[in-house]
């Protein structure tokens, strides 16, 4: 319990140096990131989780020497790929049109339309494009399963696209963390604070949206 308190303290004070002074804290941070990426990529209800922001933040922690670059990319690639695989399995189960529509209704209409357009145009290559679009990256594995794509082909595109997504955003965060603007202690505090605020605001909005969705369906 104390470890989680120290994690929250470190985030609340947006002091990245505090990460390196706490035993087992890095393991907890990796575990939390694994859970977030797994849920965001695999479960429509939790597709609002801000994986992009998390990856950029981790890139900044790598730039500070707090996290290992190879280990971070490896762990997060596994998390995103396994999440998408769970989404693919869900797609294999959604044979009923009623069940399919009720499940897809968790996503905003515009993102559902965008996901269908991308998939119709590019097939499994859409996994590369969809990785960089929130909500869409959660829906595309289900569409791949519903379209009858073989598991081996899906897994190849799934793992490669997850690796590219994580690599690009963590490298972006790494270079942002190395800029003179971010290296300044005062600016560093502001940037970390904004990333944390964005993360929790997006999570809060997503939770509120799911609650309203459930309430509206109960009334119907």
mmCIF file of C-alpha atoms in Angstrom:
data_model
loop_
_atom_site.group_PDB
_atom_site.id
_atom_site.type_symbol
_atom_site.label_atom_id
_atom_site.label_comp_id
_atom_site.label_asym_id
_atom_site.label_seq_id
_atom_site.Cartn_x
_atom_site.Cartn_y
_atom_site.Cartn_z
ATOM 1 C CA UNK A 1 0.000 0.000 0.000
ATOM 2 C CA UNK A 2 2.881 2.325 0.824
ATOM 3 C CA UNK A 3 4.325 1.848 -2.666
ATOM 4 C CA UNK A 4 1.085 3.057 -4.275
ATOM 5 C CA UNK A 5 1.070 6.060 -1.957
ATOM 6 C CA UNK A 6 4.608 6.909 -3.094
ATOM 7 C CA UNK A 7 3.566 6.544 -6.749
ATOM 8 C CA UNK A 8 0.703 8.987 -6.241
ATOM 9 C CA UNK A 9 2.987 11.358 -4.330
ATOM 10 C CA UNK A 10 5.563 11.311 -7.105
ATOM 11 C CA UNK A 11 2.926 11.987 -9.766
ATOM 12 C CA UNK A 12 1.162 14.637 -7.707
ATOM 13 C CA UNK A 13 4.416 16.527 -7.203
ATOM 14 C CA UNK A 14 5.423 15.854 -10.846
ATOM 15 C CA UNK A 15 8.983 15.192 -9.612
ATOM 16 C CA UNK A 16 10.406 12.461 -11.824
ATOM 17 C CA UNK A 17 13.588 12.220 -9.779
ATOM 18 C CA UNK A 18 11.538 10.795 -6.932
ATOM 19 C CA UNK A 19 10.944 7.679 -9.037
ATOM 20 C CA UNK A 20 14.578 6.637 -8.851
ATOM 21 C CA UNK A 21 14.660 6.873 -5.048
ATOM 22 C CA UNK A 22 11.840 4.433 -4.285
ATOM 23 C CA UNK A 23 12.447 0.690 -4.265
ATOM 24 C CA UNK A 24 10.105 -1.379 -6.465
ATOM 25 C CA UNK A 25 8.405 1.799 -7.695
ATOM 26 C CA UNK A 26 9.481 1.255 -11.302
ATOM 27 C CA UNK A 27 7.885 -2.205 -11.229
ATOM 28 C CA UNK A 28 4.602 -0.691 -10.047
ATOM 29 C CA UNK A 29 4.752 1.975 -12.775
ATOM 30 C CA UNK A 30 5.302 -0.714 -15.437
ATOM 31 C CA UNK A 31 2.422 -2.766 -14.023
ATOM 32 C CA UNK A 32 0.026 0.186 -14.085
ATOM 33 C CA UNK A 33 1.080 1.093 -17.641
ATOM 34 C CA UNK A 34 0.631 -2.537 -18.733
ATOM 35 C CA UNK A 35 -2.909 -2.588 -17.334
ATOM 36 C CA UNK A 36 -3.831 0.758 -18.941
ATOM 37 C CA UNK A 37 -2.597 -0.216 -22.419
ATOM 38 C CA UNK A 38 -4.106 -3.685 -22.195
ATOM 39 C CA UNK A 39 -7.541 -2.338 -21.265
ATOM 40 C CA UNK A 40 -7.449 0.542 -23.746
ATOM 41 C CA UNK A 41 -6.556 -1.700 -26.697
ATOM 42 C CA UNK A 42 -8.753 -4.632 -25.740
ATOM 43 C CA UNK A 43 -11.985 -3.504 -24.095
ATOM 44 C CA UNK A 44 -14.390 -1.057 -25.741
ATOM 45 C CA UNK A 45 -15.719 0.140 -22.389
ATOM 46 C CA UNK A 46 -12.206 1.300 -21.392
ATOM 47 C CA UNK A 47 -11.140 2.584 -24.819
ATOM 48 C CA UNK A 48 -11.153 6.134 -23.414
ATOM 49 C CA UNK A 49 -7.926 5.496 -21.469
ATOM 50 C CA UNK A 50 -5.205 7.887 -22.767
ATOM 51 C CA UNK A 51 -2.532 5.501 -24.000
ATOM 52 C CA UNK A 52 -0.891 8.121 -26.238
ATOM 53 C CA UNK A 53 -0.291 10.474 -23.329
ATOM 54 C CA UNK A 54 1.086 7.625 -21.250
ATOM 55 C CA UNK A 55 3.581 6.627 -23.956
ATOM 56 C CA UNK A 56 4.867 10.175 -24.356
ATOM 57 C CA UNK A 57 5.224 10.478 -20.583
ATOM 58 C CA UNK A 58 7.178 7.216 -20.462
ATOM 59 C CA UNK A 59 9.445 8.525 -23.214
ATOM 60 C CA UNK A 60 10.236 11.515 -20.992
ATOM 61 C CA UNK A 61 11.008 9.197 -18.083
ATOM 62 C CA UNK A 62 13.372 7.283 -20.372
ATOM 63 C CA UNK A 63 15.080 10.564 -21.292
ATOM 64 C CA UNK A 64 15.628 11.157 -17.565
ATOM 65 C CA UNK A 65 17.254 7.753 -17.184
ATOM 66 C CA UNK A 66 14.499 6.558 -14.861
ATOM 67 C CA UNK A 67 13.165 3.809 -17.149
ATOM 68 C CA UNK A 68 14.925 1.457 -19.562
ATOM 69 C CA UNK A 69 14.127 2.060 -23.227
ATOM 70 C CA UNK A 70 14.288 -1.596 -24.441
ATOM 71 C CA UNK A 71 12.367 -2.898 -21.420
ATOM 72 C CA UNK A 72 9.702 -0.189 -21.723
ATOM 73 C CA UNK A 73 9.104 -0.847 -25.422
ATOM 74 C CA UNK A 74 9.012 -4.598 -24.829
ATOM 75 C CA UNK A 75 6.554 -4.515 -21.913
ATOM 76 C CA UNK A 76 4.207 -1.991 -23.494
ATOM 77 C CA UNK A 77 4.253 -3.774 -26.874
ATOM 78 C CA UNK A 78 3.175 -6.983 -25.142
ATOM 79 C CA UNK A 79 0.423 -5.105 -23.280
ATOM 80 C CA UNK A 80 -1.005 -3.434 -26.404
ATOM 81 C CA UNK A 81 -0.743 -6.608 -28.501
ATOM 82 C CA UNK A 82 -2.425 -8.805 -25.916
ATOM 83 C CA UNK A 83 -5.168 -6.202 -25.520
ATOM 84 C CA UNK A 84 -5.826 -6.185 -29.262
ATOM 85 C CA UNK A 85 -5.846 -9.970 -29.275
ATOM 86 C CA UNK A 86 -8.576 -9.892 -26.617
ATOM 87 C CA UNK A 87 -10.472 -7.476 -28.889
ATOM 88 C CA UNK A 88 -10.024 -9.922 -31.776
ATOM 89 C CA UNK A 89 -11.460 -12.750 -29.644
ATOM 90 C CA UNK A 90 -14.445 -10.563 -28.754
ATOM 91 C CA UNK A 91 -15.039 -9.993 -32.452
ATOM 92 C CA UNK A 92 -15.185 -13.748 -33.015
ATOM 93 C CA UNK A 93 -17.975 -13.930 -30.429
ATOM 94 C CA UNK A 94 -20.067 -11.064 -31.809
ATOM 95 C CA UNK A 95 -22.118 -13.070 -34.274
ATOM 96 C CA UNK A 96 -25.482 -11.600 -33.315
ATOM 97 C CA UNK A 97 -26.231 -8.267 -35.007
ATOM 98 C CA UNK A 98 -28.056 -7.055 -31.897
ATOM 99 C CA UNK A 99 -25.131 -7.949 -29.637
ATOM 100 C CA UNK A 100 -22.673 -6.382 -32.092
ATOM 101 C CA UNK A 101 -24.556 -3.083 -32.269
ATOM 102 C CA UNK A 102 -24.995 -2.858 -28.505
ATOM 103 C CA UNK A 103 -21.274 -3.536 -27.971
ATOM 104 C CA UNK A 104 -20.139 -1.036 -30.625
ATOM 105 C CA UNK A 105 -22.446 1.585 -29.129
ATOM 106 C CA UNK A 106 -19.841 2.213 -26.437
ATOM 107 C CA UNK A 107 -17.839 4.140 -29.036
ATOM 108 C CA UNK A 108 -18.819 7.576 -30.385
ATOM 109 C CA UNK A 109 -20.568 7.343 -33.757
ATOM 110 C CA UNK A 110 -17.906 9.334 -35.625
ATOM 111 C CA UNK A 111 -15.135 6.996 -34.480
ATOM 112 C CA UNK A 112 -17.149 3.934 -35.439
ATOM 113 C CA UNK A 113 -17.648 5.352 -38.938
ATOM 114 C CA UNK A 114 -13.963 6.251 -39.164
ATOM 115 C CA UNK A 115 -12.900 2.752 -38.090
ATOM 116 C CA UNK A 116 -15.155 1.108 -40.681
ATOM 117 C CA UNK A 117 -13.888 3.420 -43.447
ATOM 118 C CA UNK A 118 -10.238 2.781 -42.594
ATOM 119 C CA UNK A 119 -10.743 -0.968 -42.392
ATOM 120 C CA UNK A 120 -12.708 -1.110 -45.649
ATOM 121 C CA UNK A 121 -9.931 0.812 -47.401
ATOM 122 C CA UNK A 122 -6.823 -0.882 -45.990
ATOM 123 C CA UNK A 123 -7.838 -4.214 -44.450
ATOM 124 C CA UNK A 124 -5.333 -5.421 -41.863
ATOM 125 C CA UNK A 125 -2.956 -2.588 -42.808
ATOM 126 C CA UNK A 126 -5.528 -0.396 -41.056
ATOM 127 C CA UNK A 127 -4.070 -1.625 -37.750
ATOM 128 C CA UNK A 128 -1.017 0.574 -38.394
ATOM 129 C CA UNK A 129 -3.139 3.674 -39.019
ATOM 130 C CA UNK A 130 -5.674 2.905 -36.309
ATOM 131 C CA UNK A 131 -3.028 2.597 -33.596
ATOM 132 C CA UNK A 132 -2.641 6.372 -33.651
ATOM 133 C CA UNK A 133 -6.377 7.128 -33.408
ATOM 134 C CA UNK A 134 -8.078 6.871 -30.035
ATOM 135 C CA UNK A 135 -11.118 4.521 -29.934
ATOM 136 C CA UNK A 136 -10.339 3.305 -33.460
ATOM 137 C CA UNK A 137 -7.411 1.173 -32.286
ATOM 138 C CA UNK A 138 -9.784 -0.638 -29.918
ATOM 139 C CA UNK A 139 -12.419 -1.365 -32.552
ATOM 140 C CA UNK A 140 -10.225 -2.463 -35.471
ATOM 141 C CA UNK A 141 -9.226 -5.888 -34.032
ATOM 142 C CA UNK A 142 -12.920 -6.708 -33.640
ATOM 143 C CA UNK A 143 -13.566 -5.704 -37.232
ATOM 144 C CA UNK A 144 -10.698 -7.944 -38.343
ATOM 145 C CA UNK A 145 -12.293 -10.916 -36.582
ATOM 146 C CA UNK A 146 -15.762 -10.119 -37.950
ATOM 147 C CA UNK A 147 -14.280 -9.915 -41.458
ATOM 148 C CA UNK A 148 -12.882 -13.432 -41.153
ATOM 149 C CA UNK A 149 -9.161 -12.648 -41.242
ATOM 150 C CA UNK A 150 -7.017 -15.606 -40.201
ATOM 151 C CA UNK A 151 -5.460 -15.487 -36.754
ATOM 152 C CA UNK A 152 -1.844 -15.749 -37.961
ATOM 153 C CA UNK A 153 -2.192 -12.793 -40.326
ATOM 154 C CA UNK A 154 -3.908 -10.770 -37.628
ATOM 155 C CA UNK A 155 -1.213 -11.522 -35.051
ATOM 156 C CA UNK A 156 1.555 -10.433 -37.426
ATOM 157 C CA UNK A 157 -0.043 -7.056 -38.151
ATOM 158 C CA UNK A 158 -1.134 -6.726 -34.526
ATOM 159 C CA UNK A 159 2.338 -7.133 -33.007
ATOM 160 C CA UNK A 160 4.158 -5.097 -35.648
ATOM 161 C CA UNK A 161 1.663 -2.213 -35.480
ATOM 162 C CA UNK A 162 1.767 -2.214 -31.652
ATOM 163 C CA UNK A 163 5.575 -2.102 -31.718
ATOM 164 C CA UNK A 164 5.604 0.789 -34.219
ATOM 165 C CA UNK A 165 3.003 2.773 -32.257
ATOM 166 C CA UNK A 166 4.836 2.409 -28.969
ATOM 167 C CA UNK A 167 8.264 2.988 -30.486
ATOM 168 C CA UNK A 168 7.233 6.199 -32.278
ATOM 169 C CA UNK A 169 5.468 7.792 -29.297
ATOM 170 C CA UNK A 170 8.086 6.830 -26.718
ATOM 171 C CA UNK A 171 10.832 8.164 -28.998
ATOM 172 C CA UNK A 172 8.789 11.361 -29.393
ATOM 173 C CA UNK A 173 8.540 11.632 -25.617
ATOM 174 C CA UNK A 174 12.266 10.885 -25.318
ATOM 175 C CA UNK A 175 13.253 13.735 -27.636
ATOM 176 C CA UNK A 176 10.781 16.070 -25.945
ATOM 177 C CA UNK A 177 12.403 15.178 -22.643
ATOM 178 C CA UNK A 178 15.824 16.026 -24.076
ATOM 179 C CA UNK A 179 14.884 19.484 -25.359
ATOM 180 C CA UNK A 180 16.248 22.536 -23.561
ATOM 181 C CA UNK A 181 12.694 23.677 -22.825
ATOM 182 C CA UNK A 182 11.868 20.485 -20.952
ATOM 183 C CA UNK A 183 15.312 20.242 -19.362
ATOM 184 C CA UNK A 184 14.594 23.486 -17.522
ATOM 185 C CA UNK A 185 13.299 22.517 -14.076
ATOM 186 C CA UNK A 186 10.465 25.068 -14.100
ATOM 187 C CA UNK A 187 9.257 24.039 -17.556
ATOM 188 C CA UNK A 188 9.688 20.386 -16.655
ATOM 189 C CA UNK A 189 7.262 20.751 -13.770
ATOM 190 C CA UNK A 190 4.652 22.388 -16.006
ATOM 191 C CA UNK A 191 4.935 19.727 -18.730
ATOM 192 C CA UNK A 192 4.690 16.785 -16.325
ATOM 193 C CA UNK A 193 1.794 18.440 -14.534
ATOM 194 C CA UNK A 194 -0.098 18.998 -17.811
ATOM 195 C CA UNK A 195 0.457 15.401 -18.948
ATOM 196 C CA UNK A 196 -0.837 14.062 -15.644
ATOM 197 C CA UNK A 197 -3.833 16.409 -15.698
ATOM 198 C CA UNK A 198 -4.679 15.420 -19.295
ATOM 199 C CA UNK A 199 -4.418 11.742 -18.368
ATOM 200 C CA UNK A 200 -6.806 11.973 -15.427
ATOM 201 C CA UNK A 201 -9.223 14.359 -17.192
ATOM 202 C CA UNK A 202 -9.561 11.960 -20.139
ATOM 203 C CA UNK A 203 -10.108 9.041 -17.755
ATOM 204 C CA UNK A 204 -12.740 11.011 -15.823
ATOM 205 C CA UNK A 205 -14.580 12.042 -19.010
ATOM 206 C CA UNK A 206 -14.543 8.432 -20.194
ATOM 207 C CA UNK A 207 -15.952 7.140 -16.921
ATOM 208 C CA UNK A 208 -18.716 9.774 -16.961
ATOM 209 C CA UNK A 209 -19.562 8.880 -20.550
ATOM 210 C CA UNK A 210 -19.851 5.158 -19.735
ATOM 211 C CA UNK A 211 -22.083 5.950 -16.753
ATOM 212 C CA UNK A 212 -24.405 8.112 -18.882
ATOM 213 C CA UNK A 213 -24.456 5.405 -21.555
ATOM 214 C CA UNK A 214 -25.557 2.824 -19.005
ATOM 215 C CA UNK A 215 -28.200 5.158 -17.511
ATOM 216 C CA UNK A 216 -29.649 5.973 -20.945
ATOM 217 C CA UNK A 217 -29.905 2.288 -21.853
ATOM 218 C CA UNK A 218 -31.571 1.433 -18.543
ATOM 219 C CA UNK A 219 -34.223 4.099 -19.195
ATOM 220 C CA UNK A 220 -34.918 2.633 -22.627
#
